[in-house]
Amino acid sequence: MGGHAGFSFGLALAQPEKPVVVFDSEGDLLMNLSILTTIAEKAPRNYYYFLMDNECYATTGGQPVPNAKNVAYDLVARGCGINRTYFFDDLATYTAALPEILAKDGPVFVWNKIHPEIENRPPGQRAPWRKRSPAKVVADTRKFLGVTR
């Protein structure tokens, strides 16, 4: 955890003619929150950051993120200097706004409040959480975005 924003930001700087879209978690962002100030300073026009906030550290077992219900990540990003920020807590509104968001110049920060699909239980007692294979996730994302390659 802690590297997705920095890695994708580097890609955006290295490939300025290509859009770079990253889907990240609040747990990951909290490991390197200062990356938002760097993104704001360099302001890559091709960078789109989507924060998927499920209020827990799903990767390590579903432990709650401290103060999760009170953090306004869109305001944090705006306070760091990212001017185009959005917040969504329902899929229909998010889906309707997505084409307009992707048409804007970056950097863009989108905070999505989502429901966790994991239980905070010991590893041997958890129900399997993966509902789609990684290949299916990529295929579904490409189809949704209208990307063929």
C-alpha positions as a Python dict, from the first residue, in 0.01 Angstrom:
ca = {
    (1, 'M'): (0, 0, 0),
    (2, 'G'): (103, 358, -57),
    (3, 'G'): (243, 345, -407),
    (4, 'H'): (-42, 358, -658),
    (5, 'A'): (-81, 737, -668),
    (6, 'G'): (293, 801, -702),
    (7, 'F'): (342, 531, -964),
    (8, 'S'): (49, 646, -1177),
    (9, 'F'): (153, 1011, -1134),
    (10, 'G'): (497, 920, -1271),
    (11, 'L'): (332, 752, -1569),
    (12, 'A'): (129, 1066, -1635),
    (13, 'L'): (445, 1277, -1638),
    (14, 'A'): (634, 1028, -1856),
    (15, 'Q'): (348, 983, -2106),
    (16, 'P'): (181, 1327, -2124),
    (17, 'E'): (2, 1249, -2449),
    (18, 'K'): (-184, 952, -2297),
    (19, 'P'): (-456, 968, -2031),
    (20, 'V'): (-359, 796, -1706),
    (21, 'V'): (-645, 671, -1489),
    (22, 'V'): (-581, 515, -1149),
    (23, 'F'): (-829, 348, -916),
    (24, 'D'): (-697, 357, -562),
    (25, 'S'): (-818, 301, -207),
    (26, 'E'): (-829, 538, 85),
    (27, 'G'): (-600, 305, 279),
    (28, 'D'): (-342, 331, 4),
    (29, 'L'): (-374, 709, -26),
    (30, 'L'): (-338, 754, 350),
    (31, 'M'): (0, 579, 333),
    (32, 'N'): (130, 868, 116),
    (33, 'L'): (-115, 1156, 149),
    (34, 'S'): (154, 1408, 56),
    (35, 'I'): (144, 1286, -305),
    (36, 'L'): (-161, 1509, -353),
    (37, 'T'): (52, 1822, -309),
    (38, 'T'): (300, 1698, -569),
    (39, 'I'): (21, 1612, -813),
    (40, 'A'): (-125, 1961, -764),
    (41, 'E'): (210, 2133, -817),
    (42, 'K'): (296, 1950, -1140),
    (43, 'A'): (-71, 1945, -1254),
    (44, 'P'): (-55, 1681, -1528),
    (45, 'R'): (-347, 1743, -1764),
    (46, 'N'): (-371, 1370, -1841),
    (47, 'Y'): (-410, 1245, -1480),
    (48, 'Y'): (-735, 1109, -1337),
    (49, 'Y'): (-734, 977, -981),
    (50, 'F'): (-1033, 773, -860),
    (51, 'L'): (-1045, 702, -487),
    (52, 'M'): (-1257, 402, -390),
    (53, 'D'): (-1336, 455, -20),
    (54, 'N'): (-1478, 153, 161),
    (55, 'E'): (-1374, 277, 509),
    (56, 'C'): (-1151, -25, 572),
    (57, 'Y'): (-814, -175, 491),
    (58, 'A'): (-953, -455, 274),
    (59, 'T'): (-610, -579, 165),
    (60, 'T'): (-507, -667, 519),
    (61, 'G'): (-836, -806, 646),
    (62, 'G'): (-1095, -533, 669),
    (63, 'Q'): (-968, -335, 966),
    (64, 'P'): (-1152, 0, 992),
    (65, 'V'): (-974, 313, 870),
    (66, 'P'): (-953, 553, 1167),
    (67, 'N'): (-1206, 838, 1154),
    (68, 'A'): (-1330, 704, 819),
    (69, 'K'): (-1679, 850, 843),
    (70, 'N'): (-1547, 1204, 896),
    (71, 'V'): (-1276, 1241, 631),
    (72, 'A'): (-1376, 1442, 323),
    (73, 'Y'): (-1115, 1332, 71),
    (74, 'D'): (-1239, 1570, -199),
    (75, 'L'): (-1175, 1860, 39),
    (76, 'V'): (-833, 1719, 127),
    (77, 'A'): (-742, 1704, -243),
    (78, 'R'): (-877, 2054, -302),
    (79, 'G'): (-684, 2182, -1),
    (80, 'C'): (-369, 2036, -155),
    (81, 'G'): (-435, 2235, -473),
    (82, 'I'): (-624, 1994, -700),
    (83, 'N'): (-907, 2212, -832),
    (84, 'R'): (-1122, 1954, -1009),
    (85, 'T'): (-1258, 1731, -732),
    (86, 'Y'): (-1577, 1527, -716),
    (87, 'F'): (-1762, 1318, -459),
    (88, 'F'): (-2006, 1036, -528),
    (89, 'D'): (-2188, 801, -296),
    (90, 'D'): (-2417, 631, -546),
    (91, 'L'): (-2342, 445, -867),
    (92, 'A'): (-2611, 608, -1083),
    (93, 'T'): (-2488, 964, -1025),
    (94, 'Y'): (-2126, 856, -1067),
    (95, 'T'): (-2200, 672, -1392),
    (96, 'A'): (-2390, 969, -1535),
    (97, 'A'): (-2108, 1213, -1449),
    (98, 'L'): (-1818, 997, -1569),
    (99, 'P'): (-1809, 1110, -1936),
    (100, 'E'): (-1800, 1477, -1831),
    (101, 'I'): (-1527, 1408, -1574),
    (102, 'L'): (-1307, 1225, -1825),
    (103, 'A'): (-1352, 1511, -2074),
    (104, 'K'): (-1192, 1760, -1832),
    (105, 'D'): (-823, 1837, -1816),
    (106, 'G'): (-645, 1690, -1518),
    (107, 'P'): (-549, 1658, -1260),
    (108, 'V'): (-891, 1531, -1158),
    (109, 'F'): (-968, 1373, -820),
    (110, 'V'): (-1283, 1163, -783),
    (111, 'W'): (-1384, 1028, -441),
    (112, 'N'): (-1626, 736, -452),
    (113, 'K'): (-1782, 611, -129),
    (114, 'I'): (-1837, 237, -177),
    (115, 'H'): (-1949, -55, 37),
    (116, 'P'): (-1683, -297, 160),
    (117, 'E'): (-1700, -653, 36),
    (118, 'I'): (-1490, -799, 315),
    (119, 'E'): (-1537, -904, 674),
    (120, 'N'): (-1303, -800, 953),
    (121, 'R'): (-1235, -1159, 1062),
    (122, 'P'): (-925, -1376, 1098),
    (123, 'P'): (-794, -1496, 758),
    (124, 'G'): (-906, -1856, 801),
    (125, 'Q'): (-1261, -1748, 885),
    (126, 'R'): (-1324, -1504, 600),
    (127, 'A'): (-1557, -1576, 313),
    (128, 'P'): (-1390, -1541, -29),
    (129, 'W'): (-1429, -1180, -144),
    (130, 'R'): (-1314, -1197, -503),
    (131, 'K'): (-1618, -1219, -725),
    (132, 'R'): (-1443, -1155, -1059),
    (133, 'S'): (-1107, -1262, -1194),
    (134, 'P'): (-849, -989, -1265),
    (135, 'A'): (-897, -1051, -1639),
    (136, 'K'): (-1273, -1002, -1602),
    (137, 'V'): (-1220, -675, -1410),
    (138, 'V'): (-996, -543, -1690),
    (139, 'A'): (-1241, -656, -1959),
    (140, 'D'): (-1537, -497, -1778),
    (141, 'T'): (-1348, -171, -1725),
    (142, 'R'): (-1242, -153, -2091),
    (143, 'K'): (-1597, -222, -2205),
    (144, 'F'): (-1739, 45, -1974),
    (145, 'L'): (-1485, 306, -2088),
    (146, 'G'): (-1524, 210, -2454),
    (147, 'V'): (-1156, 117, -2485),
    (148, 'T'): (-1072, -166, -2722),
    (149, 'R'): (-703, -197, -2644),
}
